[in-house]
mmCIF file of C-alpha atoms in Angstrom:
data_model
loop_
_atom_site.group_PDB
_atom_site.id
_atom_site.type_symbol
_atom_site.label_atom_id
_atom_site.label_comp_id
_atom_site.label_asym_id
_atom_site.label_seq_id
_atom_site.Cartn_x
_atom_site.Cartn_y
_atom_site.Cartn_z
ATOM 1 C CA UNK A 1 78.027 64.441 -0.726
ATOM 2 C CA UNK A 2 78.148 68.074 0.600
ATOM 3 C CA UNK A 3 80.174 70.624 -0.130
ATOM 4 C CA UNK A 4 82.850 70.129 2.853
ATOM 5 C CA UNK A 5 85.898 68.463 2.603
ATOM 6 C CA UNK A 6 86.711 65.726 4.750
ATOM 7 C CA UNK A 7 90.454 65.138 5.648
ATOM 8 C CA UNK A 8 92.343 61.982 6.503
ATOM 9 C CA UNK A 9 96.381 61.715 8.087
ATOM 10 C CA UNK A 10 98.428 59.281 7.067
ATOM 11 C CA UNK A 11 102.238 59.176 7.719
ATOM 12 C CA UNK A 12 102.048 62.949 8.849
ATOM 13 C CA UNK A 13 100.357 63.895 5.615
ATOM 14 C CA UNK A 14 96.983 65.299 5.315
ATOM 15 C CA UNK A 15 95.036 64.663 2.259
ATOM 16 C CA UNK A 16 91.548 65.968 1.259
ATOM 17 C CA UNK A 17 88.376 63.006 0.949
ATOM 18 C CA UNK A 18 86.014 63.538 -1.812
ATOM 19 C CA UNK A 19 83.876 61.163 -4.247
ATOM 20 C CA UNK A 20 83.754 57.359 -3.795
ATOM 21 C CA UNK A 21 85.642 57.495 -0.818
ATOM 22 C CA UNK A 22 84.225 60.406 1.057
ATOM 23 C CA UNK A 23 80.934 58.847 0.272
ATOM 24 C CA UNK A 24 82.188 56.038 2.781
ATOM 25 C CA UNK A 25 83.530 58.056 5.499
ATOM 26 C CA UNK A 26 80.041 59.911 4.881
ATOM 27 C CA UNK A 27 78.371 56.995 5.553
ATOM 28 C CA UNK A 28 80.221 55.022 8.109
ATOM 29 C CA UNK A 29 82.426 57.892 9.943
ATOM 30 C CA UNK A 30 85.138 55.813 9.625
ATOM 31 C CA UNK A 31 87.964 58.156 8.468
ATOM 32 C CA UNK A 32 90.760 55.768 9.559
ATOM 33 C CA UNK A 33 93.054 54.678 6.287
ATOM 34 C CA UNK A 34 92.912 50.870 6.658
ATOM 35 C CA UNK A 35 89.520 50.778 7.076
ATOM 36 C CA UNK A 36 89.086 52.814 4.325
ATOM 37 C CA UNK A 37 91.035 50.549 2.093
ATOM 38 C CA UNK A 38 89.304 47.841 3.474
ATOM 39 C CA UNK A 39 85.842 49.012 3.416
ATOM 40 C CA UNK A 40 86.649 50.050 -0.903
ATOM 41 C CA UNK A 41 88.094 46.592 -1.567
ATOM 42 C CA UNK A 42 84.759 44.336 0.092
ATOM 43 C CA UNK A 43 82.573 44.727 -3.530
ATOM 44 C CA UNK A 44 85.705 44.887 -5.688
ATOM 45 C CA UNK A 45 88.099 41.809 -4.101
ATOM 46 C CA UNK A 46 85.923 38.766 -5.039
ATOM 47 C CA UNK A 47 85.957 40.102 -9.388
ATOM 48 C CA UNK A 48 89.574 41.352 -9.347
ATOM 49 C CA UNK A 49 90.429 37.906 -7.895
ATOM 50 C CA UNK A 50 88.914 35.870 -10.578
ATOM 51 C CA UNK A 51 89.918 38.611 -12.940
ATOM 52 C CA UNK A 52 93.915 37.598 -12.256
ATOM 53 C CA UNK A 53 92.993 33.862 -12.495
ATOM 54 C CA UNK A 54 91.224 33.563 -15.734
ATOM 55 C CA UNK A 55 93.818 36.041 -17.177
ATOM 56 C CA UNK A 56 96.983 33.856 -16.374
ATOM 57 C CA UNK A 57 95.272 30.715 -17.148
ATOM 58 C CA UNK A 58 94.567 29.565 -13.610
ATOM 59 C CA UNK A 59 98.502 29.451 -12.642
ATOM 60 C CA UNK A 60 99.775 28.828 -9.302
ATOM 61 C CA UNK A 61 101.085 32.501 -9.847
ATOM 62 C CA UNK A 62 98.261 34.217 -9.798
ATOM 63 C CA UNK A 63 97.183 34.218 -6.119
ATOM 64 C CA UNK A 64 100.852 35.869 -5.533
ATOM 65 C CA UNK A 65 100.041 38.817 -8.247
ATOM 66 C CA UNK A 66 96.159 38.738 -6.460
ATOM 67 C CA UNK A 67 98.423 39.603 -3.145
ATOM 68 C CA UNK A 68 100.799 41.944 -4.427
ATOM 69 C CA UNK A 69 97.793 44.021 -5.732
ATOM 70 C CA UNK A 70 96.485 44.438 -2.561
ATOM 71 C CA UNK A 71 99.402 45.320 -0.534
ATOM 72 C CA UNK A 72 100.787 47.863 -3.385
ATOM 73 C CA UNK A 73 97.103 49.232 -3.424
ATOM 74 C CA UNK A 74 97.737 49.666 0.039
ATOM 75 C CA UNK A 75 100.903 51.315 0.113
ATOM 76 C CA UNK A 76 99.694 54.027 -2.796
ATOM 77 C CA UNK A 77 96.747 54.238 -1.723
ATOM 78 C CA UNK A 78 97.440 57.665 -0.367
ATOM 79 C CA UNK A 79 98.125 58.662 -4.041
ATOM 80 C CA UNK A 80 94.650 57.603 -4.822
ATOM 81 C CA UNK A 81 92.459 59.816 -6.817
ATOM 82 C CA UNK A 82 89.806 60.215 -4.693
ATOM 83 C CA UNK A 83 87.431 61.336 -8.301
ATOM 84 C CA UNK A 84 88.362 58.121 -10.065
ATOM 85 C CA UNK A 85 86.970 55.000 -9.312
ATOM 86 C CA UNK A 86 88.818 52.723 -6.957
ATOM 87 C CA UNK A 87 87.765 49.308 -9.480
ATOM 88 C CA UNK A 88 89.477 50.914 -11.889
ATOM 89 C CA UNK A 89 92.489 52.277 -9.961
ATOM 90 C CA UNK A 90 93.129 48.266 -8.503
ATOM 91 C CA UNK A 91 92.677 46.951 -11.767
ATOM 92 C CA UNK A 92 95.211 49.275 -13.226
ATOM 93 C CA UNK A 93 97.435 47.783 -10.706
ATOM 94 C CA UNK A 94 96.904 44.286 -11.106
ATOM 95 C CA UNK A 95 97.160 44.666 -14.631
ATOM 96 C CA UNK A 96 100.581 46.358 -14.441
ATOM 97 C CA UNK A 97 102.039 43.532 -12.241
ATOM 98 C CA UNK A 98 100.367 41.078 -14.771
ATOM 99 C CA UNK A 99 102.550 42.817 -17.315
ATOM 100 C CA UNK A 100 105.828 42.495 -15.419
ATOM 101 C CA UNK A 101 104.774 39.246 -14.689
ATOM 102 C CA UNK A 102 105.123 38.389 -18.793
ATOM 103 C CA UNK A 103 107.733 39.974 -19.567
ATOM 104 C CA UNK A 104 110.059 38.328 -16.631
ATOM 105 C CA UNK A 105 108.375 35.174 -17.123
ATOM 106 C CA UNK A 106 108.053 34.645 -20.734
ATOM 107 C CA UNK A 107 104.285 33.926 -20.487
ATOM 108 C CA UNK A 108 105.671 30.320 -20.344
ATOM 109 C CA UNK A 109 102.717 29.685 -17.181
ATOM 110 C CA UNK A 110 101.748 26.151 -15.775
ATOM 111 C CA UNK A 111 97.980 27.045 -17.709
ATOM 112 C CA UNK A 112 95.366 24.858 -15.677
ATOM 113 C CA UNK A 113 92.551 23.336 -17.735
ATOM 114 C CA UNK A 114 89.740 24.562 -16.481
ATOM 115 C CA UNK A 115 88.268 20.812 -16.466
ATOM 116 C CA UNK A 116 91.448 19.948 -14.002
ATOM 117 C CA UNK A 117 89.885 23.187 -11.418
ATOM 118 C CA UNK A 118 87.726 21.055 -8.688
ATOM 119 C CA UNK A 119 86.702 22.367 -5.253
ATOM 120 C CA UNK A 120 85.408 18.670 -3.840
ATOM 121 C CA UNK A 121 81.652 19.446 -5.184
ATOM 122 C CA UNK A 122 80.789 19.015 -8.745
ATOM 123 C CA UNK A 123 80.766 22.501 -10.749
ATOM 124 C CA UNK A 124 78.291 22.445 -13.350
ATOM 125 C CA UNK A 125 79.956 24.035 -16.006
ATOM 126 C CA UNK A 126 77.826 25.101 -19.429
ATOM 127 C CA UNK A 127 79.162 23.199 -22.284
ATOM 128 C CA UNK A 128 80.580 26.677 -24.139
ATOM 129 C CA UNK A 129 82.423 27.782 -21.221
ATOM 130 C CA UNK A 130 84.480 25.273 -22.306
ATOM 131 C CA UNK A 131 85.527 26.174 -25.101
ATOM 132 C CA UNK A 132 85.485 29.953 -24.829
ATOM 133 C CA UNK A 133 88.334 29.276 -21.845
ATOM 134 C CA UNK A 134 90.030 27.270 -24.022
ATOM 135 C CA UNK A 135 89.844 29.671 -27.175
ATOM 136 C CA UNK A 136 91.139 32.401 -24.334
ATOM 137 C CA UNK A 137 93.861 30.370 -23.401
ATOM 138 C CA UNK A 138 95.667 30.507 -26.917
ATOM 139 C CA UNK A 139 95.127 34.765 -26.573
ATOM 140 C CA UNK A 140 98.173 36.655 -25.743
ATOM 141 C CA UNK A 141 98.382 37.863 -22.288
ATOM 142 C CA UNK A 142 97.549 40.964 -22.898
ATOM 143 C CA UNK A 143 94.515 40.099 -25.144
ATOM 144 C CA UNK A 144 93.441 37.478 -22.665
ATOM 145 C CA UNK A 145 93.377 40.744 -20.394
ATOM 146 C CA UNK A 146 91.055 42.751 -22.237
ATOM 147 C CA UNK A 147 89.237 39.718 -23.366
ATOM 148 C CA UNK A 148 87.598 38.895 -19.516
ATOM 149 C CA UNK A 149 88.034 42.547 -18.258
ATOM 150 C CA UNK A 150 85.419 43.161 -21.035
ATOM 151 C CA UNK A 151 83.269 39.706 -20.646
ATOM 152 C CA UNK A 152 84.134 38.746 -17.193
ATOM 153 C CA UNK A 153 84.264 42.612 -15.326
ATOM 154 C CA UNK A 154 82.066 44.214 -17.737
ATOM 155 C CA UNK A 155 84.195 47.041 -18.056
ATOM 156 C CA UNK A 156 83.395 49.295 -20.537
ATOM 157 C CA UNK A 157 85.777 50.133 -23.433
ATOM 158 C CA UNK A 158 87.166 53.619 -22.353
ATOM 159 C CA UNK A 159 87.882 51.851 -18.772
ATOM 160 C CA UNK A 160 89.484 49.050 -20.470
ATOM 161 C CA UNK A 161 91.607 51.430 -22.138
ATOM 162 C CA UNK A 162 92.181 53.168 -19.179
ATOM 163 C CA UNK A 163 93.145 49.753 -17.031
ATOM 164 C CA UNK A 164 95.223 48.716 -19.605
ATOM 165 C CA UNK A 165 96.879 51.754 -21.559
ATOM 166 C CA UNK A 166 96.012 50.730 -25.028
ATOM 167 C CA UNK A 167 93.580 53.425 -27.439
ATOM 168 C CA UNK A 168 89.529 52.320 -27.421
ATOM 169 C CA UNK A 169 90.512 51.766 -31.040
ATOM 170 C CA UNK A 170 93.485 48.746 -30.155
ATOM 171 C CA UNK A 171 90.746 47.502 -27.219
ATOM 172 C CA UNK A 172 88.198 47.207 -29.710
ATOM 173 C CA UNK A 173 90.254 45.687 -32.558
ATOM 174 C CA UNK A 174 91.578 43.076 -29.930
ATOM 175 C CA UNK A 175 87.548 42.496 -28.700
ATOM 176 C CA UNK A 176 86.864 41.681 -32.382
ATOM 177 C CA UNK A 177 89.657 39.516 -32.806
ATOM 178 C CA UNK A 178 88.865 37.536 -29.439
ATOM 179 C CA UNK A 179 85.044 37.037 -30.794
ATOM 180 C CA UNK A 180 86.572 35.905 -34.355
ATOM 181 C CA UNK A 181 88.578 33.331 -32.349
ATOM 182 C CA UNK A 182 86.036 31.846 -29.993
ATOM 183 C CA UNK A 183 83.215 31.838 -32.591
ATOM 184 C CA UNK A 184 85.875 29.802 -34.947
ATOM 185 C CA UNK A 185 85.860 27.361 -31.664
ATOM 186 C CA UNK A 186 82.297 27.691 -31.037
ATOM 187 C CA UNK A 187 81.257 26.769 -34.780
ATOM 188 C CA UNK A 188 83.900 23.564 -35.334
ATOM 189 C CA UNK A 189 82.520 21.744 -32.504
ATOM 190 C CA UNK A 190 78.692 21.752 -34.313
ATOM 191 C CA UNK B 1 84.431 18.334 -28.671
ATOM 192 C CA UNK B 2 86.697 15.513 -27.663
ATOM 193 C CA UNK B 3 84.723 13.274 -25.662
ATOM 194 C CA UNK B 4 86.173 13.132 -21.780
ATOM 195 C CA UNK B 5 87.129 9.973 -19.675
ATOM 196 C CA UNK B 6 83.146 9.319 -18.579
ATOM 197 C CA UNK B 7 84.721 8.491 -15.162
ATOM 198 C CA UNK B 8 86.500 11.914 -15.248
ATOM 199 C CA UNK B 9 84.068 13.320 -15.779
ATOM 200 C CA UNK B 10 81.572 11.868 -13.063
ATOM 201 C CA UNK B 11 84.748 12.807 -10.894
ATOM 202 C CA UNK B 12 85.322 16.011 -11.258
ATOM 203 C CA UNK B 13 81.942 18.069 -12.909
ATOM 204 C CA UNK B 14 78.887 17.338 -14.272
ATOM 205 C CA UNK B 15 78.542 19.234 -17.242
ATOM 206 C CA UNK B 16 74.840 20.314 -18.634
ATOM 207 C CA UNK B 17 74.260 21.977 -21.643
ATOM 208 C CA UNK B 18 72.387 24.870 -20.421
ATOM 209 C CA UNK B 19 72.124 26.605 -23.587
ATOM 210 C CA UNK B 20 68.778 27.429 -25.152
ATOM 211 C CA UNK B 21 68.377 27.362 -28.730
ATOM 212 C CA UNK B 22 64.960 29.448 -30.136
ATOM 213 C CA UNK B 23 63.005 27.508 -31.999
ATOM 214 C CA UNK B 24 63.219 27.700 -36.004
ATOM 215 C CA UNK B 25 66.532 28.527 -35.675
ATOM 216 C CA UNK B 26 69.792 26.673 -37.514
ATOM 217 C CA UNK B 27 72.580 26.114 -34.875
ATOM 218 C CA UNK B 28 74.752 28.413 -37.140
ATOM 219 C CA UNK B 29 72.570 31.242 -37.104
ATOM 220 C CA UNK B 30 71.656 31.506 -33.410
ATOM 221 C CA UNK B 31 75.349 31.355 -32.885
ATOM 222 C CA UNK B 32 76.482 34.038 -35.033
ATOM 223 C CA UNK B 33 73.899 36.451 -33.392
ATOM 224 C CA UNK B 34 74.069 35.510 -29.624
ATOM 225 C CA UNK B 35 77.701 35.011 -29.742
ATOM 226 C CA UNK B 36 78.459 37.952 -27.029
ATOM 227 C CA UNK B 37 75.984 36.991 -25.025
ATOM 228 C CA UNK B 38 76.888 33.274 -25.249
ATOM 229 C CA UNK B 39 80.832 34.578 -24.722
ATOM 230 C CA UNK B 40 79.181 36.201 -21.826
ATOM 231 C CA UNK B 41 77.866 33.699 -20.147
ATOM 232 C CA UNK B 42 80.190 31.276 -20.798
ATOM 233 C CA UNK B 43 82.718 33.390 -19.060
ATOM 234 C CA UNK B 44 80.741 34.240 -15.967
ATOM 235 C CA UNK B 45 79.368 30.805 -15.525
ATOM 236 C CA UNK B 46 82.756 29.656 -13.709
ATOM 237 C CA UNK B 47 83.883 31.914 -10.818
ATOM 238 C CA UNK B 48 85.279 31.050 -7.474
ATOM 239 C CA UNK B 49 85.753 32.428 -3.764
ATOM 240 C CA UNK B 50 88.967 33.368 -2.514
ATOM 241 C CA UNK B 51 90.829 30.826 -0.705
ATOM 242 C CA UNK B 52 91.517 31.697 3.069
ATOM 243 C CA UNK B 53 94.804 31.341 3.040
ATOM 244 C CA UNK B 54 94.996 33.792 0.618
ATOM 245 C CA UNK B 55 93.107 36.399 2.155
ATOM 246 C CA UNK B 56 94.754 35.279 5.826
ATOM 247 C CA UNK B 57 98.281 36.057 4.187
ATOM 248 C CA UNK B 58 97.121 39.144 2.791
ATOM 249 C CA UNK B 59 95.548 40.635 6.001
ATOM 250 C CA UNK B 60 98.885 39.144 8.295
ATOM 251 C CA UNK B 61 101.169 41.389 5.713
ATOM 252 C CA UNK B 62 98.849 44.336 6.072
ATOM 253 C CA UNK B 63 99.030 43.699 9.716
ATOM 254 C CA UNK B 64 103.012 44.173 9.880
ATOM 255 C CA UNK B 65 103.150 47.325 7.428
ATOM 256 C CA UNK B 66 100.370 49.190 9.309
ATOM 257 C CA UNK B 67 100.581 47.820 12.926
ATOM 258 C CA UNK B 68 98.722 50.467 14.335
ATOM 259 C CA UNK B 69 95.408 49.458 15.196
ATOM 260 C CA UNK B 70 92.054 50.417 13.374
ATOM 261 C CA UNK B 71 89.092 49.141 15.473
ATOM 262 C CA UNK B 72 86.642 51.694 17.273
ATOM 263 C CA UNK B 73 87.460 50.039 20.137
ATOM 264 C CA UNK B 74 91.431 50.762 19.851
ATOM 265 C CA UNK B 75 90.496 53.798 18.656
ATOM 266 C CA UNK B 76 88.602 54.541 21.693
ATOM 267 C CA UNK B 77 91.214 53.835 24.155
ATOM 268 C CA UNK B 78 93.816 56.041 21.914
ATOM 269 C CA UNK B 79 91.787 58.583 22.072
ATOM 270 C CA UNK B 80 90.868 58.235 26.050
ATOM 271 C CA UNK B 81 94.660 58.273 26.356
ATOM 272 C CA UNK B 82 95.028 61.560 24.922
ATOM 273 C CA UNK B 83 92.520 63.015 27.008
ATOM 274 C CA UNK B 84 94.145 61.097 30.528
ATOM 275 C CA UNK B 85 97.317 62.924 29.648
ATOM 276 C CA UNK B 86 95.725 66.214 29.035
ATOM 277 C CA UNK B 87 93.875 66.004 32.500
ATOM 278 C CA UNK B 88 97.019 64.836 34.086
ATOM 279 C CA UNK B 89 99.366 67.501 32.694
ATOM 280 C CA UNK B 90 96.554 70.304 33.956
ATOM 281 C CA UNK B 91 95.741 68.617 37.166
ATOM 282 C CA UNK B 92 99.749 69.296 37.807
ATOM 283 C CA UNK B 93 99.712 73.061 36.400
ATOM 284 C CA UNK B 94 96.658 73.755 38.574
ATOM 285 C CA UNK B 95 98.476 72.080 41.911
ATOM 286 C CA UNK B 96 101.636 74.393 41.040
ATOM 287 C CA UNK B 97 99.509 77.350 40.957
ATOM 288 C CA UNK B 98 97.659 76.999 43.814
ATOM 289 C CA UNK B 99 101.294 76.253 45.648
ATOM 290 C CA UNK B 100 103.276 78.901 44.963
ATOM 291 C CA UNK B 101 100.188 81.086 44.794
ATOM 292 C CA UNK B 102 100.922 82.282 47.930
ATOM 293 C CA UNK B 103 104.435 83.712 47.329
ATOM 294 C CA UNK B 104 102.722 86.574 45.295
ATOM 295 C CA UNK B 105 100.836 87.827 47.766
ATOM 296 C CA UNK B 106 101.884 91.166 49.117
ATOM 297 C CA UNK B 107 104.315 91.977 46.518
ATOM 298 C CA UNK B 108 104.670 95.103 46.755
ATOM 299 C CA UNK B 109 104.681 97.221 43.456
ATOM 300 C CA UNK B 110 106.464 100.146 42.106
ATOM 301 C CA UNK B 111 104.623 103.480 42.225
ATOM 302 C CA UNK B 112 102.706 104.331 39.742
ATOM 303 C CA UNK B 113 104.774 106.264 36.819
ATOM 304 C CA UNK B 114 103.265 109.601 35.782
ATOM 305 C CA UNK B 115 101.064 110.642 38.883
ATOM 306 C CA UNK B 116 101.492 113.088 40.782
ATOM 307 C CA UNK B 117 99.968 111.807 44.067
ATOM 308 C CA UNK B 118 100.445 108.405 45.205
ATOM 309 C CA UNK B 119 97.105 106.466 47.328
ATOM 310 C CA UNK B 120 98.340 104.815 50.559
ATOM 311 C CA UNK B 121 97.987 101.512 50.498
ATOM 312 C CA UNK B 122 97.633 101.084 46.357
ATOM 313 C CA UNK B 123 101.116 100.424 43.982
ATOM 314 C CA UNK B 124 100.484 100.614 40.457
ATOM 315 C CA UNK B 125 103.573 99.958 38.017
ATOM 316 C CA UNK B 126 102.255 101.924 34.754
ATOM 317 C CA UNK B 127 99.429 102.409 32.685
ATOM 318 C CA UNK B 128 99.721 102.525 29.067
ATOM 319 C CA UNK B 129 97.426 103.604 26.568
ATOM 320 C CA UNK B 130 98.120 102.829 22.676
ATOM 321 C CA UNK B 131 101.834 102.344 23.943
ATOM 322 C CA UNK B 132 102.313 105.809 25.539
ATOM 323 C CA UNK B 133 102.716 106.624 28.679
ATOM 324 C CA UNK B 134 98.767 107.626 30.333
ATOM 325 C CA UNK B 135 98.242 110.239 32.742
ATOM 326 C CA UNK B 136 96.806 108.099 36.057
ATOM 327 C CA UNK B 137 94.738 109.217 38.787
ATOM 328 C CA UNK B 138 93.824 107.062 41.388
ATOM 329 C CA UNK B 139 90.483 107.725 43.733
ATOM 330 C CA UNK B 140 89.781 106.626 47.010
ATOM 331 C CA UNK B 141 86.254 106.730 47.310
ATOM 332 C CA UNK B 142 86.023 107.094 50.828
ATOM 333 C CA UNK B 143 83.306 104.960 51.998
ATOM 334 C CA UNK B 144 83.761 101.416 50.416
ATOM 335 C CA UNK B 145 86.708 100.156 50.090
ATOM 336 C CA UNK B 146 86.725 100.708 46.225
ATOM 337 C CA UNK B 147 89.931 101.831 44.773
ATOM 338 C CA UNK B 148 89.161 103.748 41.284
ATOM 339 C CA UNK B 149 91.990 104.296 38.774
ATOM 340 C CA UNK B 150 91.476 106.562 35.818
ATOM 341 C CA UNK B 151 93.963 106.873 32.641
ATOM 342 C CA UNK B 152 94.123 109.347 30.587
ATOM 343 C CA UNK B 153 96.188 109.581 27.201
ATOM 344 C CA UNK B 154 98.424 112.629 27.563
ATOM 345 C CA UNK B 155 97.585 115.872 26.242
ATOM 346 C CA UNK B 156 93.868 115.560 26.835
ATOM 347 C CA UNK B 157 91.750 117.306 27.733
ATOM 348 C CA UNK B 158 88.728 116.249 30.114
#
C-alpha cells in the first residue's frame, strides 16, 4: 500500500481508503461502494453464515439474522474502520443482532438436531461431531458464541473479545468451561 | 451413544468414525490430550453452502437500498454521459461566440486616459499599472502597420 490516500463518495460524503480495503481498490480499481462491500464479504460470507447457524442451534431464524447482517453491514459500512479488519467488524454485527435476538426471544429457539440437517446426499459426519454439537447445544447463547467463534472461525481470543465485548479473561474462562462440558460428553459415551 | 433408527440412519447420513487413535494409547488418555483438536475437528467437519434463496433475497434488498448501478459497464455509460453534456454545453457557448462575435467589431473605444496625443485610428480606454493610473504613449511605427503602446508608472523617469 503506498503512501496516498485513496477516496471514495458515498451519499455526498467523502471518506479516506486505507488498509484492507484500499488494498482492494489497489488491486482491482474498483472504488465504487457496493462493490467494495461486495468484493470484502466473498472470503468472509460462507464462515459468518455457518457461524450464525451453529450458534442458534440451526433455527429457522438464523438465515433472517445471516440477512440482517449483511444489509446493516451495508448501511454502516461507511462508518467502517478502514484499519480494522472487516471479519471482525461483520462478526461484531452479527453477534450484536444474535444478542437482541435472545433477549426478545427468550433463547426459547426451534434447536435442529444436527442428525435431522440433510441436503438429499448423505453427509458423513465424524462420530464426535456429534456429540460436541450436542454438548454446544445445552451452552448459553452467548457461550455457544464464543464456543464456535473460537473452534469453528478460529478467532483468536483478543478478537473474540473484541466480537463479543466480554474481557480475554471471561472468553477464556467460558473456553474452559465449554472444553469441561464436551469432554464430560466425550468421556460418558466410552 | 444412543443407538439411531438403522433405517434413519441409512436415510439421512452415513456416519464413519474417522477418528484415529495412536497406538499404545488408553481411550481416556488420548482424549484428555487431543481434546481441542478433536473439539476442532468435530466442529469443522459439518459446514454448509448458503442457500440461494438466501443470498437472492439478500442481493434483491441491496438492490432497492442502493439502486444505482455498480458495473463497469454502467459505470461507463455514466461517465460517457457526463462528458456528452460537457461537449454539448461548449459546442453551444462556442456557436454563441462565434454569433454575436461580430457585433464587437468596430466598437469604438474611449481615448486613452493620461496621454497627451491621441494615434488616429487607435482607442485605448486606460492602462493601469499596480492600480494607478500609467503614463501611455502610443507609436506608430511608420512602415508596418504595427501599433506600439508603452506604459509607464507615473513619476518615472526613463
Amino acid at each position: 500500500m503506498n503512501g496516498n490516500t485513496m477516496t471514495l463518495n458515498f451519499a455526498g460524503q467523502t471518506r479516506p481508503i486505507h488498509g484492507q480495503a484500499a488494498a482492494i481498490c489497489e488491486e482491482t480499481a474498483v472504488p465504487d461502494y457496493k462493490e467494495l462491500f461486495l468484493q470484502l464479504l466473498v472470503p468472509v460470507k460462507k464462515f459468518l453464515y455457518n457461524f450464525i447457524q451453529k450458534s442458534m442451534n440451526f433455527s429457522a431464524d438464523a438465515d433472517d439474522i445471516f440477512q440482517d447482517t449483511l444489509l446493516k453491514g451495508f448501511r454502516y459500512f461507511h462508518s467502517f474502520d478502514r484499519d480494522r479488519s472487516f471479519k471482525t467488524w461483520i462478526f461484531t454485527i452479527a453477534h450484536n443482532l444474535m444478542k437482541d435476538h435472545f433477549s426478545t426471544n427468550n433463547a426459547l429457539l426451534p434447536a435442529t438436531d444436527i442428525e435431522q440437517l440433510e441436503d438429499g446426499v448423505n453427509r458423513r459426519v465424524p462420530e464426535d461431531a456429534r456429540e460436541i454439537y450436542s454438548a454446544a447445544k445445552k451452552l448459553k447463547p452467548k457461550h455457544r458464541e464464543v464456543f464456535f467463534l473460537f473452534y469453528y472461525n478460529e478467532f483468536k481470543i483478543p478478537e473474540i473479545a473484541d466480537i463479543t465485548g466480554l474481557t480475554k479473561v471471561n472468553v477464556k474462562f467460558i473456553l474452559q468451561q465449554a472444553r469441561k462440558s464436551v469432554k464430560k460428553i466425550l468421556e460418558v459415551q466410552l | 451413544m444412543s443407538k439411531a433408527n438403522k433405517n434413519t440412519r441409512t436415510t439421512h447420513m452415513k456416519i464413519e468414525n474417522t477418528n484415529s487413535r495412536p497406538e499404545n494409547t488408553t481411550d481416556t488418555e488420548w482424549r484428555h490430550t487431543d481434546l481441542d483438536a478433536r473439539i476442532k475437528a468435530g466442529v469443522q467437519s459439518y459446514e454448509s453452502d448458503i442457500p440461494m434463496n438466501v443470498e437472492a433475497a439478500f442481493m434483491k434488498e441491496l438492490e432497492r437500498i442502493a439502486p444505482e448501478v455498480t458495473s463497469g459497464k454502467h459505470r461507463h455509460k455514466r461517465r460517457t454521459m457526463v462528458w456528452g453534456a460537457l461537449a454539448t454545453a461548449a459546442s453551444i457557448l462556442l456557436a454563441a461566440l462565434l454569433l454575436f462575435s461580430p457585433l464587437f467589431k468596430n466598437t469604438p473605444i474611449p481615448p486613452l486616459q493620461g496621454s497627451d496625443t491621441v494615434e488616429e485610428g487607435v482607442f485605448v480606454d486606460s492602462v493601469s499599472i499596480d492600480g494607478a493610473p500609467a503614463d501611455t504613449y502610443i507609436v506608430d511605427s511608420g512602415d508596418s502597420n504595427m501599433t506600439i503602446v508603452w506604459a509607464e508608472r507615473p513619476g518615472n523617469e526613463s
